[in-house]
Amino acid sequence: MHKKSIIRKILIFLSFVFIINFSGCGTHINEFTKFKLTNKNILFKQYVSPDLTRVNVDIGEYHYDQSLVTIILSDIGGTIAENSVREKIQNAINSDSITYAISESISDEMRTYFNTNIVENLDENPLFIVETRLERFRIVSNTSGIYAMIDTRIILTDRGTAKTVWENTECPNVPIGDVIYDFTCNRYIRTTKGVINAVRLMQMSEEEIRAAINIAAGEAGKRQCDQLREDIAGEN
């Protein structure tokens, strides 16, 4: 690949990350002082845009898509390698599981700080509803490794009044770490190797890629939880 082309793609990538991290990501509402959530029933829901059920993999080109699950791998060459990576990623990524992982993080925080009772459906009379929305998902590679850009919105609503109690949007840029299967505890765990690159991605199985992406989704959920804790602490 031509040196100028590589430099141009790196600059575009860095500019994109700068815009996400410093220009703000969306609405933030904190009305915890107006509502009592302690010991209340809460229903958790997940929403994934229909567009995010499709996975788009771009090899060697950069573009920004408002809806598709977009994968951009700029440092892989060869048609065979490209097709192999494309198929594995398309099979490995599941938007529903990504959203669920983030929702579970928020659910754990609500139980910890409000002792809430998580219910499964409306028949159990939830007083509050928490909706986790996966709004955009992208994987981009550069010379530093492969990163997931995961845009999520959490909306906590009072069911009786339909008023928003808490709302927050996060757009973190999360490094995709290497994973291995631990037979001792029968699960995939993140290794100490740090951020994977495109070459390692080609070597990983679909299951390993899926596990790595779900771990990254958990990190995105942690960003939401950090803001939630900060808002709870500020109102007490």
mmCIF file of N, CA and C in Angstrom, residues 137-183:
data_model
loop_
_atom_site.group_PDB
_atom_site.id
_atom_site.type_symbol
_atom_site.label_atom_id
_atom_site.label_comp_id
_atom_site.label_asym_id
_atom_site.label_seq_id
_atom_site.Cartn_x
_atom_site.Cartn_y
_atom_site.Cartn_z
ATOM 1 N N PHE A 137 -22.694 0.631 15.440
ATOM 2 C CA PHE A 137 -21.594 -0.250 15.793
ATOM 3 C C PHE A 137 -20.615 -0.309 14.630
ATOM 4 N N ARG A 138 -19.338 -0.013 14.925
ATOM 5 C CA ARG A 138 -18.320 -0.052 13.892
ATOM 6 C C ARG A 138 -17.063 -0.704 14.450
ATOM 7 N N ILE A 139 -16.359 -1.429 13.606
ATOM 8 C CA ILE A 139 -15.033 -1.924 13.949
ATOM 9 C C ILE A 139 -14.066 -1.356 12.921
ATOM 10 N N VAL A 140 -13.036 -0.709 13.423
ATOM 11 C CA VAL A 140 -12.068 -0.058 12.540
ATOM 12 C C VAL A 140 -10.670 -0.509 12.922
ATOM 13 N N SER A 141 -9.832 -0.784 11.925
ATOM 14 C CA SER A 141 -8.447 -1.141 12.208
ATOM 15 C C SER A 141 -7.521 -0.036 11.723
ATOM 16 N N ASN A 142 -6.449 0.164 12.478
ATOM 17 C CA ASN A 142 -5.386 1.064 12.040
ATOM 18 C C ASN A 142 -4.063 0.457 12.473
ATOM 19 N N THR A 143 -2.999 1.210 12.430
ATOM 20 C CA THR A 143 -1.688 0.660 12.773
ATOM 21 C C THR A 143 -1.577 0.295 14.245
ATOM 22 N N SER A 144 -2.462 0.807 15.080
ATOM 23 C CA SER A 144 -2.422 0.510 16.515
ATOM 24 C C SER A 144 -3.210 -0.745 16.883
ATOM 25 N N GLY A 145 -4.054 -1.211 15.977
ATOM 26 C CA GLY A 145 -4.861 -2.381 16.272
ATOM 27 C C GLY A 145 -6.294 -2.193 15.815
ATOM 28 N N ILE A 146 -7.186 -3.011 16.362
ATOM 29 C CA ILE A 146 -8.593 -3.007 15.960
ATOM 30 C C ILE A 146 -9.448 -2.506 17.117
ATOM 31 N N TYR A 147 -10.358 -1.598 16.803
ATOM 32 C CA TYR A 147 -11.177 -0.941 17.818
ATOM 33 C C TYR A 147 -12.652 -1.043 17.449
ATOM 34 N N ALA A 148 -13.488 -1.173 18.479
ATOM 35 C CA ALA A 148 -14.938 -1.159 18.293
ATOM 36 C C ALA A 148 -15.475 0.201 18.729
ATOM 37 N N MET A 149 -16.243 0.832 17.868
ATOM 38 C CA MET A 149 -16.920 2.082 18.206
ATOM 39 C C MET A 149 -18.392 1.739 18.411
ATOM 40 N N ILE A 150 -18.809 1.797 19.678
ATOM 41 C CA ILE A 150 -20.134 1.294 20.055
ATOM 42 C C ILE A 150 -20.966 2.442 20.616
ATOM 43 N N ASP A 151 -21.985 2.853 19.875
ATOM 44 C CA ASP A 151 -22.854 3.958 20.292
ATOM 45 C C ASP A 151 -24.107 3.377 20.947
ATOM 46 N N THR A 152 -24.301 3.688 22.229
ATOM 47 C CA THR A 152 -25.468 3.172 22.945
ATOM 48 C C THR A 152 -26.213 4.292 23.660
ATOM 49 N N ARG A 153 -27.506 4.114 23.797
ATOM 50 C CA ARG A 153 -28.347 5.049 24.544
ATOM 51 C C ARG A 153 -29.159 4.263 25.562
ATOM 52 N N ILE A 154 -29.133 4.702 26.821
ATOM 53 C CA ILE A 154 -29.925 4.092 27.884
ATOM 54 C C ILE A 154 -31.004 5.082 28.307
ATOM 55 N N ILE A 155 -32.248 4.629 28.351
ATOM 56 C CA ILE A 155 -33.361 5.485 28.752
ATOM 57 C C ILE A 155 -34.128 4.802 29.882
ATOM 58 N N LEU A 156 -34.159 5.456 31.038
ATOM 59 C CA LEU A 156 -34.917 4.977 32.196
ATOM 60 C C LEU A 156 -36.177 5.820 32.311
ATOM 61 N N THR A 157 -37.328 5.157 32.217
ATOM 62 C CA THR A 157 -38.611 5.863 32.155
ATOM 63 C C THR A 157 -39.521 5.452 33.306
ATOM 64 N N ASP A 158 -40.204 6.428 33.890
ATOM 65 C CA ASP A 158 -41.237 6.155 34.875
ATOM 66 C C ASP A 158 -42.479 5.680 34.139
ATOM 67 N N ARG A 159 -42.919 4.476 34.409
ATOM 68 C CA ARG A 159 -44.021 3.902 33.642
ATOM 69 C C ARG A 159 -45.328 4.646 33.866
ATOM 70 N N GLY A 160 -45.565 5.125 35.077
ATOM 71 C CA GLY A 160 -46.833 5.785 35.383
ATOM 72 C C GLY A 160 -47.022 7.110 34.674
ATOM 73 N N THR A 161 -45.924 7.872 34.521
ATOM 74 C CA THR A 161 -46.027 9.209 33.931
ATOM 75 C C THR A 161 -45.393 9.296 32.548
ATOM 76 N N ALA A 162 -44.638 8.263 32.167
ATOM 77 C CA ALA A 162 -43.884 8.233 30.909
ATOM 78 C C ALA A 162 -42.791 9.304 30.868
ATOM 79 N N LYS A 163 -42.425 9.821 32.038
ATOM 80 C CA LYS A 163 -41.358 10.824 32.091
ATOM 81 C C LYS A 163 -39.997 10.145 32.174
ATOM 82 N N THR A 164 -39.011 10.807 31.602
ATOM 83 C CA THR A 164 -37.655 10.278 31.618
ATOM 84 C C THR A 164 -36.999 10.547 32.967
ATOM 85 N N VAL A 165 -36.533 9.497 33.608
ATOM 86 C CA VAL A 165 -35.814 9.605 34.879
ATOM 87 C C VAL A 165 -34.326 9.826 34.614
ATOM 88 N N TRP A 166 -33.803 9.054 33.685
ATOM 89 C CA TRP A 166 -32.378 9.138 33.361
ATOM 90 C C TRP A 166 -32.185 8.730 31.910
ATOM 91 N N GLU A 167 -31.331 9.457 31.223
ATOM 92 C CA GLU A 167 -31.003 9.122 29.846
ATOM 93 C C GLU A 167 -29.548 9.482 29.596
ATOM 94 N N ASN A 168 -28.859 8.581 28.917
ATOM 95 C CA ASN A 168 -27.450 8.843 28.643
ATOM 96 C C ASN A 168 -27.016 8.128 27.372
ATOM 97 N N THR A 169 -26.191 8.814 26.607
ATOM 98 C CA THR A 169 -25.623 8.243 25.392
ATOM 99 C C THR A 169 -24.108 8.196 25.526
ATOM 100 N N GLU A 170 -23.534 7.065 25.160
ATOM 101 C CA GLU A 170 -22.086 6.909 25.175
ATOM 102 C C GLU A 170 -21.615 6.399 23.812
ATOM 103 N N CYS A 171 -20.462 6.899 23.369
ATOM 104 C CA CYS A 171 -19.895 6.477 22.083
ATOM 105 C C CYS A 171 -18.418 6.111 22.263
ATOM 106 N N PRO A 172 -18.121 5.117 23.064
ATOM 107 C CA PRO A 172 -16.718 4.805 23.341
ATOM 108 C C PRO A 172 -16.002 4.153 22.166
ATOM 109 N N ASN A 173 -14.712 4.331 22.158
ATOM 110 C CA ASN A 173 -13.824 3.697 21.195
ATOM 111 C C ASN A 173 -13.063 2.620 21.958
ATOM 112 N N VAL A 174 -13.509 1.366 21.862
ATOM 113 C CA VAL A 174 -13.008 0.294 22.725
ATOM 114 C C VAL A 174 -12.047 -0.613 21.956
ATOM 115 N N PRO A 175 -10.838 -0.814 22.468
ATOM 116 C CA PRO A 175 -9.915 -1.732 21.797
ATOM 117 C C PRO A 175 -10.408 -3.168 21.880
ATOM 118 N N ILE A 176 -10.279 -3.900 20.773
ATOM 119 C CA ILE A 176 -10.638 -5.317 20.754
ATOM 120 C C ILE A 176 -9.435 -6.113 21.233
ATOM 121 N N GLY A 177 -9.578 -6.774 22.378
ATOM 122 C CA GLY A 177 -8.480 -7.533 22.955
ATOM 123 C C GLY A 177 -8.486 -8.980 22.490
ATOM 124 N N ASP A 178 -7.341 -9.599 22.611
ATOM 125 C CA ASP A 178 -7.215 -11.014 22.262
ATOM 126 C C ASP A 178 -7.896 -11.858 23.330
ATOM 127 N N VAL A 179 -8.438 -12.997 22.924
ATOM 128 C CA VAL A 179 -9.079 -13.912 23.869
ATOM 129 C C VAL A 179 -8.624 -15.339 23.606
ATOM 130 N N ILE A 180 -8.657 -16.142 24.647
ATOM 131 C CA ILE A 180 -8.388 -17.568 24.529
ATOM 132 C C ILE A 180 -9.455 -18.322 25.320
ATOM 133 N N TYR A 181 -9.598 -19.585 25.016
ATOM 134 C CA TYR A 181 -10.576 -20.385 25.750
ATOM 135 C C TYR A 181 -9.908 -21.009 26.969
ATOM 136 N N ASP A 182 -10.482 -20.745 28.136
ATOM 137 C CA ASP A 182 -9.969 -21.290 29.395
ATOM 138 C C ASP A 182 -10.785 -22.529 29.751
ATOM 139 N N PHE A 183 -10.177 -23.695 29.621
ATOM 140 C CA PHE A 183 -10.903 -24.942 29.880
ATOM 141 C C PHE A 183 -11.186 -25.133 31.371
#
